[in-house]
Amino acid sequence: MSVHSSSLSGQNNITIISSSHIPSPLPLQIFQPKTMETTSVSKWVILILLLIQLGMHKIQCTVTYDNKAIVINGQRRILISGSIHYPRSTPEMWEDLIVKAKEGGLDVIETYVFWNVHEPSPGNYNFEGRYDLVRFLKTVQKAGLYAHLRIGPYSEKLFESEGGPIILSQINTCNGFYCDAFSPNKPYKPTIWTEAWSGWFTEFGGPVHERPVQDLAFGVARFIQKGGSFLNYYMAHVFSSESGHCAAFLANYNPNNAAKVMFNNMHYTLPPWSISILPDCTNVVFNTAKVGVQSTQMEMLPTNTELFTWETYNEDLMTTDDSSTFTVSGLLEQVNVTRDNSDYLCVQVDSSESVFRGGEHPKLLVQSTGHALHVFINGELSGSAFGTRENRRITYKEKVNLRPGNNKISLLSVAMGLPNIGGHYETWETGVTGPVALYGLDQGKQDLSWAKWTYQVGLKGEAMDVISMNRMSPVEWMQGSLIAQKQQPLTWHRATFSAPEGDEPLALDMSSMGKGQVWINGQSIGRYWTAYATGNCQGCHYAGSYRPPKCQLGCGQPTQRWYHVPRSWLKPTDNSLVLFEELGGDPTRISLVKRSTTTVCADMFEYHPNIKDWHIESYGKTQELHRPKVHLHCGPGLTISAIKFASFGTPLGTCGTFQQGTCHAPTSYDVIQKRCIGKEKCVVTIANSNFGEDPCPNKLKRLTVEAVCAPSARG
C-alpha cells in the first residue's frame, strides 16, 4: 500500500491519491467526511438531493454502518477515499482525474458541495459548467466508484435511498496528520478519518510543505491498528475470530533505530518509525518504511505562442464617481461593506497640513486586518504591507510625502479570501479598522480614525466589466510601447493570443508580474503574487512525527510562478487575456508555456513485501515469489533518452539529488540502459541475478533510477 496525496483542511481541501488494498478479515475502514450536527434537512440539502435523484439511474444498494465499518450490501468494507473538488477543475478534466484516482487504488471520491457557488445569493442557484454536481457524480458512477458528499447542513443519516453511487453523507469524523487517537462521539459509529493531510497550506511567500509518503503510510497503518497496546518501541495489535482468522500490526515508534521483535515465536525486524502488517499473524505483506516511490519531474517549455497588442487602462484613485461612493465618520469593517462583491475596498480621507516638525516628512500609521494594504498619497503609491495566514494584522508605519496644504490619503485594502478555521472566525474583523494617524506634524499627532472617510467598493475596471469579451466596453484602453518601462501600479492590461497546438497542459508564466488577478476569455484563472518563499529547505527524512516545518521545498523561488490555463477555455484564435496588477510589473514578458515530463524516478527495496507472495506462502505453493519491480514511464510522445542515475545498493538522496552510497552494483547503469533506452516505459525486476553478484551480502538493498524523457524520433 502506497499513499500519495495533496490535501488541505477546511474548504481548501484538494486531492488524496491513495494505494492498494489490504485483503483482510478485519472489519475496519478508512473514509472521508466532516463534522457537523443539526436536526433537520435544510432547503439546500433537499435541492441537491432532488437534483441528484433526477439525474441518476436508480441503483439498488443498501448502506448502513456499525461501530466497526461502513456496511455496503451487508458487507463491512475497508474503503480508501480521495478528494476531488469539482469546481477546482473543468468538466472536461473530471473523467481523467477520476480514472487516474481509480487506477491509484481509490474506492470512493469525496467532495464538498460548494454552496458559495451554487447559491451565491438567496434563491439564485447555479449548477452549470464547473458547478454541475450531477454531471460530476455521473462521472464518478461511470468509473465504478462510490461517492461521498460533504454537503454541509444535513440530517444525520446515510442517503443510500437517493440512488447513484452515493454511499455516505456525513457522520462524526477526524481530520489531521494522525487520527489514531480519535474516537467517534457515539459508540455505535465507525472510526472515520476524513482528511489525511499529506502536507500543509502553501501560502504566498512560503515554501511548499511535503509530507514523506512513508510517514503518511505509517499514519494510515497506525490508524487501522487503533486500539492496540504499546510495548517499548513497537506495538502488536492482534485481531482474531472464532473461525481462526488472525491479523497483526507490529509497530516501531522509534524514529532513529530499527527494532527486532519476537511475535508468535518468529523474529521480525522493523525499520525506524514503521509498521508491518501481518494479515495472517505470520507473513509481512507490507511495511510503511518500504513504500516504493515512483515520481516525475516536470518542465515548463515555451509554446511559441505570441501575446499580441498589449493595451492598458489605469485605475485613478484621485477621481471618484459620487454614485458609487459614500462618506461616513469613522472606519467600517470591510466584509460588511463589500458583501463579497470585490476583493478591493478603497477608503479615502482628506488631510490639510501646513508645517512639518523639523522639516521632515511625517509618518503615517495604519492598522489593518486582512491580506494586503496599499497606501497612496495624492494618487502615488507610497508603500504596501501584507498580512500572513498566521498573523492577519497589518501595521503600516512609514514616512509619507505630504505636501503643504490639502492631501488625499487613499488606502486600498485587499481581502482575497477569508479565514476558514478557528474559533468563531465568522466574527473576525477584516480591513482597515484603525487606528489611522499621522505623526510628526507641527501639532504632533493627528488621529484620522474618526475623520470623514469616503468609501468605494471595488475597482472602476470591475464596475465597467473590463474582463468582458464585449468589444463595446466603455473602457478607454491605451496602446503604447512604454508599458515595460512604466510598470505602474493599479493597472489593467489586455492582450490577445491564439491557442497553441497539441494537448499538453498549459500555463501562464507570471514571474514578471507583481500581484493581482488574471482572466482568460472572461474566466478567472486565479490570483497571482510573485512572492519568494522563505523557510528551511535543508532536507527531509520520513521518520518522526510530521509537522509543517519539517519537510519544505522551494525556498528562494516564487511560491507560485505558473497558473493553469484549461485548454477547454480556449478558442483557436482571438483569445482574450486580461489582468489587473496591483504593484507594477512587465506584462510583455508573460508567456504561455506547456508542461512536459522530462524526468522520471523510481526507488524500490529488493525485498518489498508483496500481498501476492503472502497468498503463495499461505497456500503452500512452491512457485517463485514475486520480486518487486521498478517501473519507469514517460508521457505521451516521449521516450527514455538517457539514464541520469542508476544504483542497485544503498543509494542516497531523492529524485534530482540521488547519490551512490557505500554499496553499489557496477552494472547498474548498463542494466537499466539496456532495458529502458528508446522506450516509452520499461520494467526492471529487482534481483541480484539482474546485476551480477550481490554487491553487499546481508544488507538490504534498493534500486534507484533517474531517467530523462525526450520527444521520440517518431514525434
XYZ file of C-alpha atoms in Angstrom:
715
model
C 0.000 0.000 0.000
C 1.470 3.321 -1.026
C -0.278 6.584 -0.355
C 0.399 9.849 -2.148
C -1.824 12.838 -1.688
C -2.356 16.627 -1.769
C -4.890 17.713 0.761
C -5.638 20.651 2.989
C -8.065 21.306 5.798
C -11.340 23.218 5.725
C -12.665 24.467 2.365
C -9.175 24.273 0.896
C -9.210 20.520 0.782
C -7.635 19.434 -2.500
C -6.787 15.779 -3.729
C -5.789 12.492 -1.932
C -4.407 9.779 -4.233
C -4.032 6.506 -2.347
C -2.872 2.973 -2.670
C -3.597 -0.683 -2.863
C -5.933 -2.575 -0.576
C -5.073 -4.901 2.293
C -7.169 -8.073 1.915
C -8.042 -8.916 5.466
C -10.882 -10.284 7.565
C -10.675 -7.165 9.693
C -13.961 -5.249 9.832
C -12.242 -1.865 9.623
C -12.373 1.038 7.208
C -10.831 4.349 6.226
C -13.153 7.006 4.828
C -13.741 10.767 4.179
C -16.469 13.071 5.775
C -16.742 16.161 8.044
C -18.087 17.039 11.475
C -21.319 18.988 11.972
C -24.582 18.404 13.854
C -28.106 19.598 13.051
C -31.630 18.220 13.400
C -33.321 18.923 10.077
C -32.538 18.824 6.381
C -32.223 22.341 5.001
C -33.602 23.515 1.690
C -30.070 23.286 0.302
C -29.796 19.586 1.005
C -33.317 18.915 -0.317
C -32.487 20.741 -3.547
C -29.219 18.946 -4.171
C -30.675 15.539 -3.388
C -33.576 16.165 -5.775
C -31.118 17.126 -8.495
C -29.070 14.010 -7.874
C -32.131 11.768 -7.836
C -33.421 13.225 -11.092
C -30.008 12.929 -12.730
C -29.160 9.347 -11.721
C -30.482 5.948 -12.696
C -31.654 4.064 -9.632
C -29.058 1.677 -8.225
C -30.140 -0.928 -5.677
C -27.588 -0.607 -2.905
C -28.078 -0.717 0.843
C -25.680 1.239 3.023
C -25.502 1.271 6.782
C -22.797 1.150 9.449
C -21.871 -0.269 12.819
C -19.110 0.551 15.276
C -16.521 -1.141 13.053
C -17.140 -0.110 9.463
C -19.366 1.160 6.682
C -21.555 -1.762 5.573
C -22.451 -1.962 1.848
C -24.930 -4.650 0.797
C -24.377 -6.401 4.108
C -20.572 -6.456 3.869
C -18.197 -4.450 6.031
C -15.719 -2.570 3.846
C -12.260 -1.083 4.157
C -12.618 1.922 1.913
C -9.880 4.193 0.577
C -11.250 7.591 -0.372
C -9.802 10.645 -2.078
C -10.868 14.259 -2.534
C -11.534 15.700 -5.978
C -13.333 19.033 -5.766
C -15.354 19.541 -8.922
C -15.251 23.397 -9.074
C -11.445 23.319 -8.962
C -11.165 21.725 -12.402
C -13.221 21.768 -15.593
C -15.829 19.159 -16.595
C -13.547 18.117 -19.446
C -10.902 17.158 -16.865
C -13.150 15.232 -14.452
C -13.132 11.824 -16.136
C -9.349 11.714 -16.499
C -8.849 12.738 -12.859
C -11.351 10.183 -11.582
C -9.986 7.338 -13.735
C -6.452 8.087 -12.531
C -7.727 8.081 -8.950
C -9.286 4.664 -9.519
C -6.078 3.357 -11.052
C -4.293 4.601 -7.924
C -6.468 2.366 -5.747
C -9.387 4.535 -4.658
C -12.828 3.144 -3.807
C -14.519 6.474 -3.071
C -14.400 10.041 -4.432
C -15.116 12.677 -1.797
C -16.130 16.280 -2.397
C -17.653 19.211 -0.630
C -20.828 20.691 -2.044
C -19.807 24.305 -2.656
C -22.843 26.339 -1.668
C -20.970 29.611 -2.115
C -21.111 28.993 -5.886
C -24.361 27.011 -6.041
C -26.344 29.718 -4.221
C -24.282 32.927 -4.379
C -27.310 34.910 -3.225
C -30.622 33.751 -1.714
C -32.724 31.932 -4.303
C -30.126 32.344 -7.067
C -28.871 28.847 -7.971
C -26.051 27.785 -10.286
C -25.355 24.164 -11.277
C -23.803 24.854 -14.682
C -20.305 24.244 -16.072
C -17.762 23.599 -13.327
C -20.614 23.612 -10.814
C -22.563 20.760 -12.456
C -22.559 18.425 -9.459
C -24.896 15.903 -11.109
C -22.532 15.528 -14.077
C -19.610 15.090 -11.691
C -21.410 12.330 -9.760
C -22.373 10.614 -13.008
C -18.697 10.633 -13.951
C -17.829 9.030 -10.613
C -20.564 6.441 -11.213
C -19.299 5.729 -14.740
C -15.848 4.932 -13.323
C -17.393 2.385 -10.947
C -16.511 4.293 -7.786
C -18.556 5.329 -4.776
C -19.153 8.993 -3.898
C -19.098 10.728 -0.546
C -20.671 14.180 -0.320
C -19.762 16.599 2.420
C -22.964 18.502 1.869
C -22.937 20.964 4.753
C -26.290 21.267 6.590
C -27.671 17.776 6.883
C -29.843 15.344 8.806
C -27.628 12.644 10.232
C -28.435 9.581 8.174
C -26.978 7.818 5.166
C -28.608 8.879 1.919
C -28.365 5.479 0.218
C -32.034 5.787 -0.799
C -31.129 8.620 -3.140
C -29.579 6.268 -5.713
C -26.481 6.863 -7.775
C -23.079 5.987 -6.340
C -23.551 7.973 -3.108
C -22.922 5.828 -0.036
C -22.340 8.429 2.677
C -23.276 11.974 3.555
C -21.663 12.901 6.876
C -21.017 11.448 10.292
C -18.642 12.358 13.133
C -15.032 12.113 11.897
C -11.391 13.168 12.336
C -9.104 15.478 10.326
C -5.346 15.691 10.815
C -1.877 14.323 10.198
C -2.625 11.404 12.517
C -6.020 10.152 13.661
C -5.153 7.022 15.636
C -6.171 8.736 18.893
C -9.617 9.709 17.570
C -12.827 8.123 18.876
C -16.310 8.819 17.456
C -18.767 10.721 19.625
C -21.114 7.721 19.782
C -20.099 4.109 20.483
C -22.162 2.764 17.571
C -20.341 4.843 14.923
C -17.322 3.685 12.892
C -13.966 5.442 13.207
C -13.513 7.614 10.128
C -10.541 9.755 9.072
C -11.965 12.475 6.903
C -8.789 14.268 5.854
C -5.427 12.508 5.884
C -3.183 15.511 5.379
C -0.160 14.870 3.158
C 1.242 18.359 3.564
C 0.080 21.762 4.659
C -1.197 25.044 3.282
C 1.002 26.651 0.659
C 0.821 30.395 1.156
C 2.294 33.159 -0.948
C 5.791 33.882 0.336
C 6.121 30.476 1.985
C 7.660 27.168 0.912
C 5.825 24.058 -0.240
C 5.183 21.615 2.623
C 5.533 17.991 1.530
C 4.932 15.046 3.832
C 7.093 11.947 3.220
C 4.964 9.179 1.757
C 6.476 6.698 4.224
C 5.141 8.729 7.149
C 1.699 9.055 5.569
C 1.592 5.291 5.094
C 2.720 4.927 8.716
C -0.127 7.187 9.875
C -2.687 5.230 7.841
C -1.452 1.885 9.175
C -1.438 3.231 12.739
C -4.981 4.467 12.251
C -6.118 0.992 11.156
C -4.404 -0.660 14.106
C -6.116 1.785 16.514
C -6.734 0.276 19.945
C -3.517 -1.751 20.275
C -1.151 -1.857 23.264
C 2.336 -0.350 23.383
C 5.452 -2.266 24.350
C 8.743 -0.385 24.240
C 9.476 0.742 20.634
C 6.892 -1.458 18.918
C 3.264 -2.323 19.325
C 1.442 -5.520 18.406
C -2.291 -5.304 17.826
C -3.790 -8.722 17.097
C -7.291 -9.430 15.779
C -8.712 -12.940 15.931
C -12.109 -14.540 15.447
C -13.865 -17.776 16.288
C -13.161 -19.019 12.760
C -9.433 -18.736 13.420
C -8.728 -15.588 11.374
C -5.821 -13.562 12.734
C -4.112 -10.313 11.743
C -1.365 -8.313 13.434
C 0.269 -4.897 13.236
C 3.862 -4.682 14.505
C 4.935 -1.083 15.114
C 8.259 0.580 15.863
C 7.728 4.139 17.094
C 11.441 4.866 17.448
C 12.368 7.466 14.788
C 16.098 6.639 14.871
C 16.678 2.920 15.348
C 15.345 -0.314 13.891
C 13.752 -2.800 16.298
C 13.914 -6.600 16.419
C 10.881 -8.238 17.953
C 9.612 -11.766 18.516
C 5.945 -12.440 17.777
C 4.288 -15.867 17.615
C 7.736 -17.442 18.058
C 9.053 -15.692 14.949
C 11.603 -12.864 14.642
C 10.764 -9.643 12.782
C 12.913 -6.598 12.030
C 11.082 -3.265 11.937
C 12.761 -0.199 10.339
C 12.617 3.062 12.327
C 9.180 4.689 12.544
C 7.349 1.933 10.705
C 4.540 -0.579 10.943
C 4.486 -4.082 9.467
C 1.125 -5.644 8.602
C 0.690 -9.411 9.017
C -2.792 -10.388 7.744
C -2.278 -13.990 8.923
C -0.143 -13.198 12.026
C 2.814 -14.753 10.193
C 3.672 -13.146 6.844
C 4.588 -9.480 6.463
C 2.762 -8.167 3.385
C 3.538 -4.506 3.897
C 5.901 -2.236 5.835
C 5.285 1.504 5.798
C 9.007 2.416 5.560
C 9.420 0.342 2.390
C 6.971 2.180 0.181
C 8.063 2.068 -3.427
C 8.237 5.642 -4.711
C 7.613 6.494 -8.367
C 7.936 10.211 -9.125
C 8.232 12.594 -12.042
C 9.791 15.997 -12.563
C 8.005 18.457 -14.811
C 9.495 21.121 -17.040
C 7.626 24.086 -18.444
C 8.524 24.559 -22.111
C 7.748 27.519 -24.432
C 4.800 27.175 -26.810
C 5.968 29.889 -29.221
C 2.541 31.482 -28.808
C 2.783 35.253 -29.114
C 0.696 37.586 -26.988
C -0.488 40.322 -29.363
C -1.077 44.054 -28.905
C -0.803 44.887 -25.214
C -3.199 47.610 -24.048
C -3.557 49.259 -20.631
C -6.126 51.027 -18.507
C -5.106 52.825 -15.298
C -7.219 52.976 -12.157
C -7.351 56.603 -10.984
C -7.857 56.961 -7.243
C -7.883 60.751 -7.410
C -11.249 60.926 -9.170
C -14.386 59.303 -7.807
C -17.902 58.781 -9.052
C -20.317 60.103 -6.436
C -22.887 57.477 -7.455
C -20.549 54.645 -6.400
C -19.164 56.139 -3.176
C -20.431 57.060 0.274
C -18.937 59.008 3.179
C -19.101 58.196 6.888
C -17.374 59.333 10.048
C -15.040 56.593 11.220
C -13.838 53.297 9.782
C -16.001 50.325 8.781
C -15.392 46.569 8.699
C -14.603 45.512 5.113
C -16.687 42.366 4.541
C -19.861 44.065 5.762
C -19.211 46.808 3.191
C -18.103 44.773 0.153
C -20.535 41.858 0.693
C -18.185 39.616 -1.308
C -18.686 41.741 -4.433
C -14.971 42.517 -4.679
C -11.601 41.804 -3.064
C -10.945 45.539 -3.052
C -12.159 48.366 -0.835
C -10.775 51.887 -1.261
C -11.060 54.299 1.681
C -10.005 57.937 1.317
C -9.578 60.896 3.616
C -8.535 64.493 3.024
C -5.881 65.954 5.264
C -4.655 69.547 5.425
C -1.133 70.203 6.694
C 0.837 73.438 6.921
C 4.149 72.843 8.706
C 6.028 69.580 9.365
C 8.030 69.221 12.579
C 11.745 69.651 11.916
C 11.140 69.940 8.203
C 10.896 66.126 7.901
C 8.124 64.154 6.282
C 5.544 62.872 8.761
C 4.852 59.178 9.377
C 1.547 57.535 8.603
C 0.313 54.711 10.852
C -2.373 52.358 9.531
C -3.611 49.290 11.390
C -5.491 46.756 9.296
C -6.525 43.109 9.348
C -6.588 41.347 6.024
C -4.190 40.262 3.349
C -2.757 43.401 1.754
C -2.782 47.160 2.179
C -1.609 49.642 -0.460
C -1.109 53.271 0.627
C -1.427 56.074 -1.941
C -0.630 59.729 -1.266
C -2.144 62.099 -3.787
C -2.534 59.236 -6.260
C 1.065 57.959 -5.972
C 1.889 54.597 -4.391
C 3.689 55.281 -1.114
C 4.076 51.692 0.106
C 2.402 48.368 0.857
C 2.097 45.953 3.761
C 0.926 42.366 3.864
C -0.569 40.001 6.387
C 0.076 36.281 6.661
C -2.087 33.246 7.322
C -0.731 33.047 10.880
C -0.948 36.788 11.533
C -3.613 38.731 9.664
C -2.822 42.010 11.421
C -1.075 44.535 9.175
C 0.833 47.520 10.541
C 1.985 50.175 8.110
C 4.149 52.921 9.649
C 6.288 54.781 7.136
C 7.217 58.317 6.155
C 4.850 59.737 3.549
C 5.412 62.503 1.048
C 2.755 65.005 2.099
C 2.814 68.494 0.661
C 1.826 71.678 2.477
C -1.876 72.238 2.059
C -4.501 69.657 1.081
C -3.564 65.989 0.639
C -5.612 62.944 -0.287
C -4.721 59.732 1.540
C -6.093 56.631 -0.191
C -5.947 53.189 1.428
C -6.660 50.213 -0.852
C -7.450 47.234 1.347
C -7.342 43.787 -0.248
C -9.103 40.762 1.234
C -8.639 37.907 -1.254
C -10.292 35.323 0.940
C -11.497 34.804 4.461
C -10.294 32.605 7.336
C -11.828 29.146 7.223
C -10.650 27.702 10.508
C -10.513 28.779 14.143
C -12.914 29.568 16.931
C -15.709 31.986 15.951
C -13.840 33.045 12.823
C -17.079 34.426 11.398
C -16.768 37.254 13.940
C -13.222 38.243 12.964
C -12.994 41.740 11.510
C -11.298 42.449 8.184
C -9.929 45.567 6.557
C -8.846 48.982 7.777
C -10.452 49.251 11.198
C -7.851 51.588 12.697
C -6.206 53.312 14.254
C -5.050 55.569 11.405
C -2.866 58.506 12.437
C -0.202 60.939 11.235
C 2.908 61.546 13.368
C 5.477 64.330 13.072
C 3.142 67.201 12.286
C 3.701 70.621 13.797
C 0.795 69.975 16.158
C 2.142 66.489 16.940
C -0.147 63.521 16.252
C -3.295 63.757 14.133
C -5.738 60.876 14.676
C -7.697 60.238 11.473
C -9.664 57.232 12.717
C -12.864 59.229 13.210
C -12.438 61.619 10.306
C -14.841 61.619 7.371
C -13.849 58.696 5.133
C -15.083 58.152 1.582
C -15.677 54.506 0.621
C -15.664 52.906 -2.820
C -16.374 49.190 -3.165
C -14.332 47.516 -5.882
C -12.386 48.930 -8.768
C -13.579 51.077 -11.652
C -12.410 48.401 -14.059
C -14.605 45.869 -12.285
C -17.604 48.175 -12.497
C -17.008 48.635 -16.241
C -16.552 44.881 -16.735
C -13.134 45.141 -18.371
C -12.777 41.335 -18.372
C -15.788 41.023 -20.656
C -15.368 39.772 -24.216
C -17.589 42.652 -25.304
C -15.532 44.885 -27.559
C -18.052 47.701 -26.977
C -16.830 48.137 -23.388
C -16.732 51.800 -22.232
C -13.121 51.352 -21.083
C -10.637 53.538 -22.951
C -7.748 51.107 -23.500
C -4.427 52.761 -24.299
C -1.865 51.221 -26.644
C 1.747 52.051 -26.079
C 5.321 50.833 -26.389
C 6.396 52.046 -22.924
C 4.401 49.522 -20.883
C 7.530 47.638 -19.789
C 9.295 50.834 -18.681
C 6.376 52.384 -16.770
C 5.256 49.366 -14.726
C 2.581 51.388 -12.967
C 0.554 50.043 -10.038
C -3.232 49.648 -10.194
C -3.180 48.966 -13.938
C -5.295 46.734 -16.139
C -3.539 45.029 -19.056
C -5.080 43.259 -22.046
C -3.765 41.174 -24.951
C -4.950 38.511 -27.404
C -3.398 35.217 -28.468
C -4.024 32.036 -30.443
C -4.277 28.599 -28.859
C -1.092 26.519 -29.256
C -1.231 23.137 -30.953
C -1.016 19.875 -29.041
C -2.743 18.538 -25.946
C -0.155 19.197 -23.229
C -1.377 21.098 -20.142
C -0.875 24.857 -20.494
C 0.033 27.574 -18.007
C 0.822 31.278 -17.861
C 4.296 32.200 -16.638
C 3.554 35.220 -14.412
C 7.048 35.665 -12.941
C 7.418 39.145 -14.461
C 4.389 40.477 -12.587
C 3.837 41.605 -9.002
C 0.430 40.864 -7.512
C -3.087 40.787 -8.903
C -5.654 38.706 -10.783
C -5.826 37.247 -14.302
C -8.635 36.124 -16.622
C -8.727 34.102 -19.860
C -11.771 34.712 -22.080
C -13.614 36.113 -19.078
C -12.811 33.097 -16.848
C -10.673 33.690 -13.770
C -7.574 31.524 -13.580
C -6.748 32.915 -10.158
C -4.969 35.480 -8.095
C -1.217 35.704 -8.610
C 1.572 37.014 -6.407
C 5.260 36.687 -7.220
C 6.340 36.369 -3.604
C 9.581 34.498 -2.962
C 9.475 31.649 -0.470
C 11.399 31.816 2.781
C 11.830 28.798 5.010
C 14.124 25.910 5.848
C 14.651 23.593 2.878
C 17.608 21.693 4.336
C 16.418 18.177 3.624
C 13.763 15.791 4.841
C 13.604 12.376 6.497
C 10.448 10.335 6.881
C 10.977 9.180 10.483
C 9.336 11.034 13.364
C 6.045 12.870 13.699
C 5.314 15.137 10.754
C 4.623 18.828 11.274
C 4.568 21.576 8.599
C 8.084 22.968 9.333
C 9.657 19.544 8.858
C 9.887 18.992 5.079
C 9.939 22.164 2.985
C 10.622 22.734 -0.701
C 11.076 25.736 -2.983
C 12.977 28.152 -0.743
C 14.242 31.187 -2.679
C 11.783 30.582 -5.546
C 8.401 32.194 -6.211
C 5.780 30.310 -4.238
C 3.823 30.071 -7.480
C 5.028 31.010 -10.936
C 2.798 29.081 -13.348
C -1.006 29.335 -13.454
C -3.027 26.634 -15.206
C -4.952 27.558 -18.366
C -7.559 24.862 -19.205
C -7.472 24.094 -22.915
C -11.263 23.774 -22.928
C -11.465 27.527 -22.261
C -9.543 28.418 -25.417
C -10.652 29.173 -28.973
C -8.389 28.554 -31.965
C -7.704 32.302 -32.273
C -8.530 35.676 -30.687
C -8.357 34.563 -27.053
C -8.511 37.381 -24.522
C -6.032 37.722 -21.638
C -6.883 40.403 -19.064
C -5.040 41.039 -15.806
C -5.135 43.566 -13.012
C -1.754 44.441 -11.493
C -1.671 45.989 -8.021
C 2.043 46.714 -7.608
C 3.560 47.077 -11.070
C 5.089 44.548 -13.451
C 6.060 43.905 -17.049
C 3.205 42.151 -18.893
C 5.223 41.968 -22.127
C 7.308 39.184 -20.518
C 4.275 36.994 -19.691
C 4.400 33.783 -21.714
C 2.179 30.779 -22.363
C 4.050 27.546 -21.606
C 3.291 23.824 -21.790
C 4.067 21.162 -19.217
C 6.290 18.244 -20.168
C 7.524 15.264 -18.150
C 11.299 15.479 -18.522
C 12.467 13.227 -15.680
C 11.063 10.063 -14.133
C 12.421 8.473 -10.963
C 11.862 5.198 -9.142
C 13.084 3.937 -5.772
C 12.242 0.420 -4.532
C 13.609 -2.051 -1.952
C 14.695 -5.505 -3.116
C 12.558 -7.341 -0.556
C 9.455 -5.179 -0.670
C 6.631 -7.190 0.978
C 4.036 -8.320 -1.519
C 0.429 -9.408 -0.995
C 0.696 -11.914 -3.858
C 3.653 -13.535 -2.113
C 1.601 -13.884 1.067
C -1.086 -15.782 -0.831
C 1.578 -18.111 -2.274
C 3.068 -18.817 1.150
C -0.323 -19.159 2.829
C -1.499 -21.833 0.419
C 1.779 -23.760 0.408
C 2.569 -23.281 -3.269
C 6.170 -23.739 -4.371
C 6.248 -21.296 -7.269
C 8.771 -18.446 -7.196
C 7.849 -15.423 -5.099
C 7.029 -12.171 -6.896
C 10.052 -9.894 -6.979
C 9.495 -6.152 -6.645
C 9.928 -4.161 -9.841
C 10.878 -0.652 -10.819
C 8.540 0.993 -13.367
C 9.595 3.974 -15.489
C 7.031 5.669 -17.719
C 7.410 8.831 -19.815
C 4.463 10.847 -21.052
C 2.777 10.595 -24.478
C 5.162 11.242 -27.362
C 8.223 10.915 -25.102
C 10.724 8.096 -24.715
C 13.546 7.406 -22.280
C 16.585 9.043 -23.885
C 19.161 8.780 -21.092
C 19.741 7.285 -17.652
C 20.920 10.093 -15.405
C 21.372 7.915 -12.321
C 21.125 4.219 -11.514
C 22.286 2.319 -8.455
C 21.460 -1.092 -7.035
C 22.782 -0.970 -3.480
C 22.380 1.713 -0.815
C 21.878 4.980 -2.751
C 21.147 8.273 -1.033
C 19.018 11.351 -1.774
C 15.755 11.995 -3.584
C 14.700 12.446 -7.204
C 17.039 15.012 -8.734
C 19.684 14.650 -5.988
C 20.449 10.914 -5.969
C 23.991 9.833 -4.980
C 25.771 6.482 -4.746
C 26.026 5.032 -1.268
C 28.676 2.777 0.242
C 27.198 -0.192 -1.626
C 26.742 -0.035 -5.415
C 26.489 -2.636 -8.175
C 28.845 -1.517 -11.011
C 26.485 -2.928 -13.651
C 23.550 -0.730 -12.539
C 23.762 1.781 -15.413
C 24.296 -0.860 -18.097
C 21.332 -2.971 -16.945
C 18.895 -0.038 -16.863
C 20.123 1.420 -20.159
C 19.726 -1.920 -21.932
C 16.172 -2.374 -20.638
C 14.878 1.197 -20.994
C 16.639 3.427 -23.558
C 14.375 4.276 -26.503
C 11.204 3.036 -24.818
C 8.194 4.990 -23.550
C 8.052 2.720 -20.486
C 10.062 -0.126 -19.032
C 10.030 -2.526 -16.096
C 13.106 -3.859 -14.277
C 12.917 -6.668 -11.722
C 14.972 -6.083 -8.582
C 17.123 -9.184 -8.114
C 20.825 -9.930 -7.655
C 20.735 -12.081 -10.794
C 19.966 -8.987 -12.899
C 23.023 -7.110 -11.608
C 25.630 -9.876 -11.385
C 26.852 -10.854 -7.966
C 25.415 -9.394 -4.757
C 27.229 -6.040 -4.233
C 26.835 -6.213 -0.434
C 25.621 -9.534 1.044
C 23.473 -9.493 4.160
C 22.476 -5.865 3.583
C 19.034 -4.642 2.451
C 19.433 -3.009 -0.949
C 17.389 -0.712 -3.188
C 17.243 0.007 -6.858
C 17.120 3.743 -7.539
C 16.833 5.191 -11.047
C 16.516 8.649 -12.589
C 15.744 8.694 -16.325
C 15.454 11.545 -18.846
C 12.424 11.724 -21.161
C 12.659 13.387 -24.570
C 10.478 13.610 -27.700
C 10.541 10.327 -29.573
C 12.051 10.059 -33.053
C 8.568 9.293 -34.394
C 7.321 12.534 -32.851
